[in-house]
Coordinates of N, CA and C in Angstrom, one line a residue:
X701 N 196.2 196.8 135.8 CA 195.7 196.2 134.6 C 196.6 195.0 134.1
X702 N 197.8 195.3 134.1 CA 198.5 194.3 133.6 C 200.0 193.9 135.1
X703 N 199.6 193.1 135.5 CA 200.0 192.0 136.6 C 201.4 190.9 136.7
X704 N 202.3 190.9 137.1 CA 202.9 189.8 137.7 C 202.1 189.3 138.9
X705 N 202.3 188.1 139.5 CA 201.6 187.6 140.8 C 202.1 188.6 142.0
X706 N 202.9 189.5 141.6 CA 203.9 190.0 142.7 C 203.2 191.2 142.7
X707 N 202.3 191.8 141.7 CA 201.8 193.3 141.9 C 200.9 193.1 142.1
X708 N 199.9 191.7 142.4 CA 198.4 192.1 142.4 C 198.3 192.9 143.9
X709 N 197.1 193.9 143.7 CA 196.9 194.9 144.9 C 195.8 194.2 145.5
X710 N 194.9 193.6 145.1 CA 193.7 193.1 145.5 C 193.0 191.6 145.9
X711 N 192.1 191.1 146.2 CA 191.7 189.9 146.8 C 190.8 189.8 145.2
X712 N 190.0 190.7 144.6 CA 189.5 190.2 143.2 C 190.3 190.2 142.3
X713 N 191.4 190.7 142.1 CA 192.6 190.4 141.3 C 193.0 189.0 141.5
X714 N 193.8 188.9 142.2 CA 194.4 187.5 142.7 C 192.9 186.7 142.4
X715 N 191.9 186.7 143.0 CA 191.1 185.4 142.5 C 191.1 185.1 140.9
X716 N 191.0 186.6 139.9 CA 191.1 186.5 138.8 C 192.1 185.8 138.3
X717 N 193.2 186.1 138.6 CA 194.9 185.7 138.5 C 195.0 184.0 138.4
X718 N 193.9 183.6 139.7 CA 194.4 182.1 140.2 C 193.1 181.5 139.2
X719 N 192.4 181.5 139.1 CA 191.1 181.1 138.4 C 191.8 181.0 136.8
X720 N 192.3 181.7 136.2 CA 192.9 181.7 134.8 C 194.2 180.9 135.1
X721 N 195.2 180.9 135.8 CA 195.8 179.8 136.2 C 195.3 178.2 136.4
X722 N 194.4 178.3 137.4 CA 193.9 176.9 137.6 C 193.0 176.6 136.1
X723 N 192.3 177.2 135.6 CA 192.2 176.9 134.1 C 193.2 176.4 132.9
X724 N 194.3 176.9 133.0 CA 195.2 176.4 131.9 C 195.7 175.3 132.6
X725 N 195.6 175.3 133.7 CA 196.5 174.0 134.4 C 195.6 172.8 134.6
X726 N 194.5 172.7 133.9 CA 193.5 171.6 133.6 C 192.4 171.4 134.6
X727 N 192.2 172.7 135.8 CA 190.8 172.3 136.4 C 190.0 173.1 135.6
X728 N 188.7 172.9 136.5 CA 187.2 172.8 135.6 C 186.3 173.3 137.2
X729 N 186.4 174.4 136.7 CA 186.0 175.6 138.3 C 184.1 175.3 138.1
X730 N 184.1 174.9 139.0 CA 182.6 174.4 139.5 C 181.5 175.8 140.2
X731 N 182.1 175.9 141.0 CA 182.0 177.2 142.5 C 182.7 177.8 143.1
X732 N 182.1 179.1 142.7 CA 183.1 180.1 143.4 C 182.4 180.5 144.7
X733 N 183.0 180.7 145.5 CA 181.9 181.1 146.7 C 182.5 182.5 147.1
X734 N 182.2 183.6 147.2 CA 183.3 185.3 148.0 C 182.4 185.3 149.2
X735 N 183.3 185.9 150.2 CA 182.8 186.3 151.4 C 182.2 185.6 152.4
X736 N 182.5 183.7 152.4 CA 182.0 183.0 152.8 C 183.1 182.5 153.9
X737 N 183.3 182.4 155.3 CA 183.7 181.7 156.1 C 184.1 183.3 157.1
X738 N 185.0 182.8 158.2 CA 185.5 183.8 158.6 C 186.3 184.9 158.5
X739 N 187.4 184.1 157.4 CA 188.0 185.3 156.9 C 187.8 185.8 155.6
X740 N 186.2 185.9 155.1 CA 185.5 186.9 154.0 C 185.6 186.1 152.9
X741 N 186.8 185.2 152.7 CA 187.5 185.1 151.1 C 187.2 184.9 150.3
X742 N 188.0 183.7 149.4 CA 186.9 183.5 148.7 C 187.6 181.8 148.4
X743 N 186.5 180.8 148.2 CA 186.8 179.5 148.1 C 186.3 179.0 146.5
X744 N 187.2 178.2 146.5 CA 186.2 177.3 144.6 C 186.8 176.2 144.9
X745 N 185.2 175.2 144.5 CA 185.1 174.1 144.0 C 186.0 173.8 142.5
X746 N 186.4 172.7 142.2 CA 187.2 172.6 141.1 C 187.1 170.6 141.1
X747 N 187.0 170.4 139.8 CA 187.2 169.3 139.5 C 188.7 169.1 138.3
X748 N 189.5 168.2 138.3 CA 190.4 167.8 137.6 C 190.5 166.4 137.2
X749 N 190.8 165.9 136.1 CA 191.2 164.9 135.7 C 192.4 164.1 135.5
X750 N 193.1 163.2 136.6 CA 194.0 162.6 136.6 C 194.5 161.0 136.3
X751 N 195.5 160.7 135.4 CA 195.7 159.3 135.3 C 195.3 158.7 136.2
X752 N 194.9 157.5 136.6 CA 195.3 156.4 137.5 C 196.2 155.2 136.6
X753 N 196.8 155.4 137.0 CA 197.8 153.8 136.3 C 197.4 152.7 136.9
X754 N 197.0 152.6 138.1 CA 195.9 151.2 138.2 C 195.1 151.1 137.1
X755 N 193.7 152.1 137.5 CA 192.7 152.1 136.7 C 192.8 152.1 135.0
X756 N 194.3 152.6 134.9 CA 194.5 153.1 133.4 C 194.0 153.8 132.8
X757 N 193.3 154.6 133.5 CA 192.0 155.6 132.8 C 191.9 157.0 133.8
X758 N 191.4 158.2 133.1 CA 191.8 159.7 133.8 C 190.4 159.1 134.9
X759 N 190.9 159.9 136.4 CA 189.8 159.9 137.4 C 189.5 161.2 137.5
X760 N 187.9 161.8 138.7 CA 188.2 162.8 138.3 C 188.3 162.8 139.5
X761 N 188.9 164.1 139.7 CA 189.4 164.5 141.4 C 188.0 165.8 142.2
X762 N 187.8 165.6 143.0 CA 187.2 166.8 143.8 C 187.9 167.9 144.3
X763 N 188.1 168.9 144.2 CA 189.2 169.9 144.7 C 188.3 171.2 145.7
X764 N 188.7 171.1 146.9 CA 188.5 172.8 147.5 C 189.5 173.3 147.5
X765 N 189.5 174.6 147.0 CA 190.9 175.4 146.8 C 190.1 176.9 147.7
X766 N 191.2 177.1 148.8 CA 191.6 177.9 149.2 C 192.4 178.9 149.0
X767 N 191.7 180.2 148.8 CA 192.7 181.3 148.1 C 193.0 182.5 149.4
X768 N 194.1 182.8 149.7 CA 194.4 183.4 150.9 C 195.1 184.2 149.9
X769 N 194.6 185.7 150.1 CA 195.6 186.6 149.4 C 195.8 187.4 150.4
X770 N 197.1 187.8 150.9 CA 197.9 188.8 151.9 C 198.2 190.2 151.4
X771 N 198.2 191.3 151.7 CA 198.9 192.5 151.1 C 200.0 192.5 151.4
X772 N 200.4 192.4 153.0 CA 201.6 192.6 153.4 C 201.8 191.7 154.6
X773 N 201.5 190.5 154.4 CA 202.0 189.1 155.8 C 201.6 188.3 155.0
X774 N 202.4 187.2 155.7 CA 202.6 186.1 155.7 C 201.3 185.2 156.6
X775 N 201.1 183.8 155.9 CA 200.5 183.5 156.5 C 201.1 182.4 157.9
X776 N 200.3 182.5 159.4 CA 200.9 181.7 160.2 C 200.2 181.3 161.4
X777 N 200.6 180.9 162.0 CA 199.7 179.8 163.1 C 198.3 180.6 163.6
X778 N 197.8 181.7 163.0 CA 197.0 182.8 163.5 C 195.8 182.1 162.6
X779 N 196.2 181.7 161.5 CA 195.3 181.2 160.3 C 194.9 179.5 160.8
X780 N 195.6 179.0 161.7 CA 195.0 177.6 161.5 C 194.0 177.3 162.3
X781 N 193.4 177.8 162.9 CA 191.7 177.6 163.1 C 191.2 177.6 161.7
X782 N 191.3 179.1 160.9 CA 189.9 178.8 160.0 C 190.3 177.9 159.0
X783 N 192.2 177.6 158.5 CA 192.0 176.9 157.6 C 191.9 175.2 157.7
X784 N 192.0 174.8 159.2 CA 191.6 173.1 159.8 C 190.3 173.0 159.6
X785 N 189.3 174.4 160.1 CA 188.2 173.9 159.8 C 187.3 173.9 158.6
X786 N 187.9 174.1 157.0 CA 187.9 174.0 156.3 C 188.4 172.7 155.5
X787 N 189.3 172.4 156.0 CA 190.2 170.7 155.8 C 188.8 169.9 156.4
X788 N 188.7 170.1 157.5 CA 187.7 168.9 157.9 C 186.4 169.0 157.4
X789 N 186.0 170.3 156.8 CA 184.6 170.5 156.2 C 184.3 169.8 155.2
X790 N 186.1 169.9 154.3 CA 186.1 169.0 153.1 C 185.9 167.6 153.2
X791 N 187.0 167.2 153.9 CA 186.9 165.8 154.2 C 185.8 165.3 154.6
X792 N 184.2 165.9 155.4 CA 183.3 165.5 155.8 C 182.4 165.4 154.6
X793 N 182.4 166.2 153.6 CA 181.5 166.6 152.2 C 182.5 165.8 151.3
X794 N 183.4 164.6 151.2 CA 183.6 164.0 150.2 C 184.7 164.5 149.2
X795 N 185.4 165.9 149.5 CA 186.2 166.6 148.5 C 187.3 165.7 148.7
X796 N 187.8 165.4 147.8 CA 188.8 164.3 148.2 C 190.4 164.7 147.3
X797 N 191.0 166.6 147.3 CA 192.0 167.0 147.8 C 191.6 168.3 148.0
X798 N 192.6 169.1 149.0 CA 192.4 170.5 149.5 C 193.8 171.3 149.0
X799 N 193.7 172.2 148.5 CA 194.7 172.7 147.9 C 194.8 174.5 148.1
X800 N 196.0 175.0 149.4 CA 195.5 176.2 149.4 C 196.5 177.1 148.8
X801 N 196.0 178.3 147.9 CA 196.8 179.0 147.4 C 197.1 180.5 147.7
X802 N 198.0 181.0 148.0 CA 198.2 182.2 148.5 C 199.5 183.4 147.8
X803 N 199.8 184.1 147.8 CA 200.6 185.2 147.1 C 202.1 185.0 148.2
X804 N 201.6 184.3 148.8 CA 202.6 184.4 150.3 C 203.5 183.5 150.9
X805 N 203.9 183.5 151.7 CA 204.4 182.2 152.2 C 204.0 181.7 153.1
X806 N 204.1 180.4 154.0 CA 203.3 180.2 154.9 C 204.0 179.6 156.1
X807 N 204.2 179.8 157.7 CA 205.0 179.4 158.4 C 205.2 178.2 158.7
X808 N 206.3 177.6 158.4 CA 206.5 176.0 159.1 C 205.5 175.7 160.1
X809 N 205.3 176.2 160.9 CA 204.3 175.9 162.1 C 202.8 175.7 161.5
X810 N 202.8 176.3 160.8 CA 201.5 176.5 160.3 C 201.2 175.3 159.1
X811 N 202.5 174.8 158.2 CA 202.4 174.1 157.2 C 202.3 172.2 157.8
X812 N 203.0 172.4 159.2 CA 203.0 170.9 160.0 C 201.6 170.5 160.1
X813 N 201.1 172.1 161.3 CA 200.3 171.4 161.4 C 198.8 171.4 160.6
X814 N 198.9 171.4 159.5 CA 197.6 171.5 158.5 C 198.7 170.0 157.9
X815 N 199.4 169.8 157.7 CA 199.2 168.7 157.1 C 199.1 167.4 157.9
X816 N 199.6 167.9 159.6 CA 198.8 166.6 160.3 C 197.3 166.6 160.5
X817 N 196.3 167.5 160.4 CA 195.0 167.6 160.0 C 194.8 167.3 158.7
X818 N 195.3 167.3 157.9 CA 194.6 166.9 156.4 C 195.0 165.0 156.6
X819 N 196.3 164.6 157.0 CA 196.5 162.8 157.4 C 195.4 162.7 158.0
X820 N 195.5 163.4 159.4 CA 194.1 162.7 160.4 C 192.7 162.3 159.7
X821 N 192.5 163.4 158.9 CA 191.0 163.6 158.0 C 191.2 162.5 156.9
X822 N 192.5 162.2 156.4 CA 192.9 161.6 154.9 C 191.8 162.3 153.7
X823 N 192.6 163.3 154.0 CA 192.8 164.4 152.7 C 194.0 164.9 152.5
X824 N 194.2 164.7 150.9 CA 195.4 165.4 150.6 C 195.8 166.6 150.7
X825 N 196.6 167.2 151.1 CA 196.9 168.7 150.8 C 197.9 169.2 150.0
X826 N 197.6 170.1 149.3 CA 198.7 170.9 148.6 C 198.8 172.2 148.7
X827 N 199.7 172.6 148.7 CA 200.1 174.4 148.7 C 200.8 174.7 147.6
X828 N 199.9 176.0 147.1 CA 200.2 176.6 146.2 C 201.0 178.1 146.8
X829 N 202.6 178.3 147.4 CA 202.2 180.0 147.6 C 203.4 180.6 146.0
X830 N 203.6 181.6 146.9 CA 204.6 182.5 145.9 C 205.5 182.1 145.0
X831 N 206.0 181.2 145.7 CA 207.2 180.1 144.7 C 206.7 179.0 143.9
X832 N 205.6 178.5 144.4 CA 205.3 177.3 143.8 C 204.2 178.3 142.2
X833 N 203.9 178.9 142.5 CA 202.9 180.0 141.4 C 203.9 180.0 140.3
X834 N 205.4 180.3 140.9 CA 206.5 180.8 139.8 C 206.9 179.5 139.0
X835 N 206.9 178.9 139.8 CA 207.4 177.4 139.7 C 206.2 176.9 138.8
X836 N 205.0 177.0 139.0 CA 204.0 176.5 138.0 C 203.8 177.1 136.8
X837 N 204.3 178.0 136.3 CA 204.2 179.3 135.8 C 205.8 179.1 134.5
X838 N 206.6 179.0 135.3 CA 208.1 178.4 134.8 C 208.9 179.7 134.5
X839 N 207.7 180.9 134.7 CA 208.4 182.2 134.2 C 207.8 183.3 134.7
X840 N 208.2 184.2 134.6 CA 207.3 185.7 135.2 C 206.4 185.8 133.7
X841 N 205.0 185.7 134.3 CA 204.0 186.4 132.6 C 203.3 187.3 133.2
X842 N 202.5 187.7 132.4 CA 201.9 189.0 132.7 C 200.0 188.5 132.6
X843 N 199.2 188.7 133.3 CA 197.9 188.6 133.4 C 197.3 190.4 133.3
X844 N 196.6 190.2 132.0 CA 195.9 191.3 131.7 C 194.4 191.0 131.7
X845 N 194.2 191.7 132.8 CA 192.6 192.1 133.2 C 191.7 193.1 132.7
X846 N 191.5 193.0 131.2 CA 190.7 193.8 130.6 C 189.5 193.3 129.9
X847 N 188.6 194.4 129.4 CA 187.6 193.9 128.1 C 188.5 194.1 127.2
X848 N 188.2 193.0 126.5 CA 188.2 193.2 124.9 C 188.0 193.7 124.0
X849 N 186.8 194.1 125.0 CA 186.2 195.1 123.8 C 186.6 197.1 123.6
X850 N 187.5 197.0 124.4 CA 188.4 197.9 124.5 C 189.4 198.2 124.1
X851 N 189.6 199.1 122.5 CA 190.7 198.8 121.8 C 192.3 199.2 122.4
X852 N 191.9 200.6 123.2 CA 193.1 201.1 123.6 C 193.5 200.3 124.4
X853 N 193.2 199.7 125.6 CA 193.2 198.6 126.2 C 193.8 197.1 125.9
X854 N 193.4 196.8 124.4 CA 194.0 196.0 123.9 C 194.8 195.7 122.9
X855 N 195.5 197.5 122.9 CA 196.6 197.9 121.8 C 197.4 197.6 122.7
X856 N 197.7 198.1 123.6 CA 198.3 198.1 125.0 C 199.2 196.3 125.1
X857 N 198.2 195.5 125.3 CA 198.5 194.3 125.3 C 199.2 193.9 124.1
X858 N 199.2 194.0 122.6 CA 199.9 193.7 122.0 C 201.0 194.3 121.4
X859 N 200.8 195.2 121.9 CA 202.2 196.3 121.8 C 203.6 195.5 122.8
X860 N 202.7 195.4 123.6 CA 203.8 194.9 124.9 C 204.4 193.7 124.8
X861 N 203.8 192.9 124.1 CA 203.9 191.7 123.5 C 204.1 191.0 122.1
X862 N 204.4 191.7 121.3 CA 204.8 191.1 120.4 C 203.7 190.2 119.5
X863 N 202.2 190.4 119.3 CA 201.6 189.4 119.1 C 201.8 189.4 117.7
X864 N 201.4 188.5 117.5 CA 201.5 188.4 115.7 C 199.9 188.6 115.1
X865 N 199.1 187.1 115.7 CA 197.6 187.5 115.3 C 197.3 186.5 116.8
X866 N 195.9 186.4 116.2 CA 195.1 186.1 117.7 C 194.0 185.6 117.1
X867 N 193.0 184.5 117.6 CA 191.7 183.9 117.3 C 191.1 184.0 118.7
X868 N 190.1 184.9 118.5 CA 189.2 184.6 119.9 C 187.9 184.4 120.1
X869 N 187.5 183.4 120.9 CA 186.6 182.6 120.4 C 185.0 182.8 121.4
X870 N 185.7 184.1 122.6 CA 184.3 184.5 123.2 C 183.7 185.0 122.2
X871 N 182.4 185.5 122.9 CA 181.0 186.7 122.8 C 180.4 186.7 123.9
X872 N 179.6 187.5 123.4 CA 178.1 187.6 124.2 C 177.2 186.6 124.4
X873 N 176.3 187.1 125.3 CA 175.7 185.9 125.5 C 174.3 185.3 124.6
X874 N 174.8 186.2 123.6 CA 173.1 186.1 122.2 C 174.1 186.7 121.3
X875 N 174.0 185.8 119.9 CA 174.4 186.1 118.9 C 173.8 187.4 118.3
X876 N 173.1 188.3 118.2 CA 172.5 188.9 118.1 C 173.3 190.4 118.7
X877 N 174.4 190.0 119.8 CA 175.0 191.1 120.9 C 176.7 190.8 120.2
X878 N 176.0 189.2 119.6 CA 177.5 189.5 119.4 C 178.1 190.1 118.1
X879 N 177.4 190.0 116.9 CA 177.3 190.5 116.1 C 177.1 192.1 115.2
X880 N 176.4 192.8 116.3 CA 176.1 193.7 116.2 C 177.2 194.6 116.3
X881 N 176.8 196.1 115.9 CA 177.9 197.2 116.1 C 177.7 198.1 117.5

């Protein structure tokens, strides 16, 4: 229920985990795809908006992000069939950066040659694994995966944390669900 990057047990956890990350960190999740390619996972579309100091004005970027969650390995040269042909899928459909993220680390061998495939393609690539999460992150936090609408559940969370008060600005999807008892 309540998570460092370091406990998640699962591949829908971690997507949960990385999706609320890539949200505060200013993408704008388009498509989620699960169980699509060979190794099952799961991929998202993401758009972000970036300066250009040429242009002087935010552009927006195309993003495929690759989420590779491990239980217990590392990722390495075993993985670069599916994730080159993912690089070049991008590059052919216009996504114009690839950014893969994982719980894990990833082997030198494996990090060369995906970034001499993303030059050859000219697509950018970025990796997101275990350190760079921490690093984006600046600190260990905690990701709580609950309803709301679960008090004990969400006594839980502010017990643990110190909250003072809170404004939350979901509901339902009809006023009518949301208001009710």
């Amino acid at each position: 229920m309540f998570k460092h990057i370091e406990e998640i047990l699962n591949e829908k956890d971690f997507k949960d985990y990385i999706c609320f990350l890539l949200d505060v960190s200013g993408f704008k999740i388009e498509i989620i795809t699960e169980g699509a390619g060979s190794d099952g996972g799961r991929d998202i579309e993401a758009t972000s908006f970036e300066y250009d100091t040429a242009e002087q004005a935010d552009v927006c970027t195309h993003w495929w992000i690759e989420l590779k969650y491990r239980s217990n390995s590392n990722l390495g040269i075993r993985d670069l069939n599916d994730l080159s042909s993912k690089i070049i899928r991008a590059a052919n459909n216009n996504i114009d950066k690839f950014l893969i993220i994982t719980n894990s680390k990833l082997s030198i061998d494996l990090i060369t040659a995906l970034r001499e495939i993303s030059h050859t393609y000219r697509i950018p690539l970025k990796i997101w694994d275990l350190d760079k999460i921490k690093e984006i992150t600046n600190k260990e936090f905690k990701f709580y995966n609950i309803d709301t609408t679960n008090i004990e559940e969400l006594e839980i969370v502010f017990k643990e944390n110190k909250i003072d008060s809170i404004i939350h600005f979901a509901a339902y999807k009809a006023v009518g669900e949301s208001v009710s008892k």
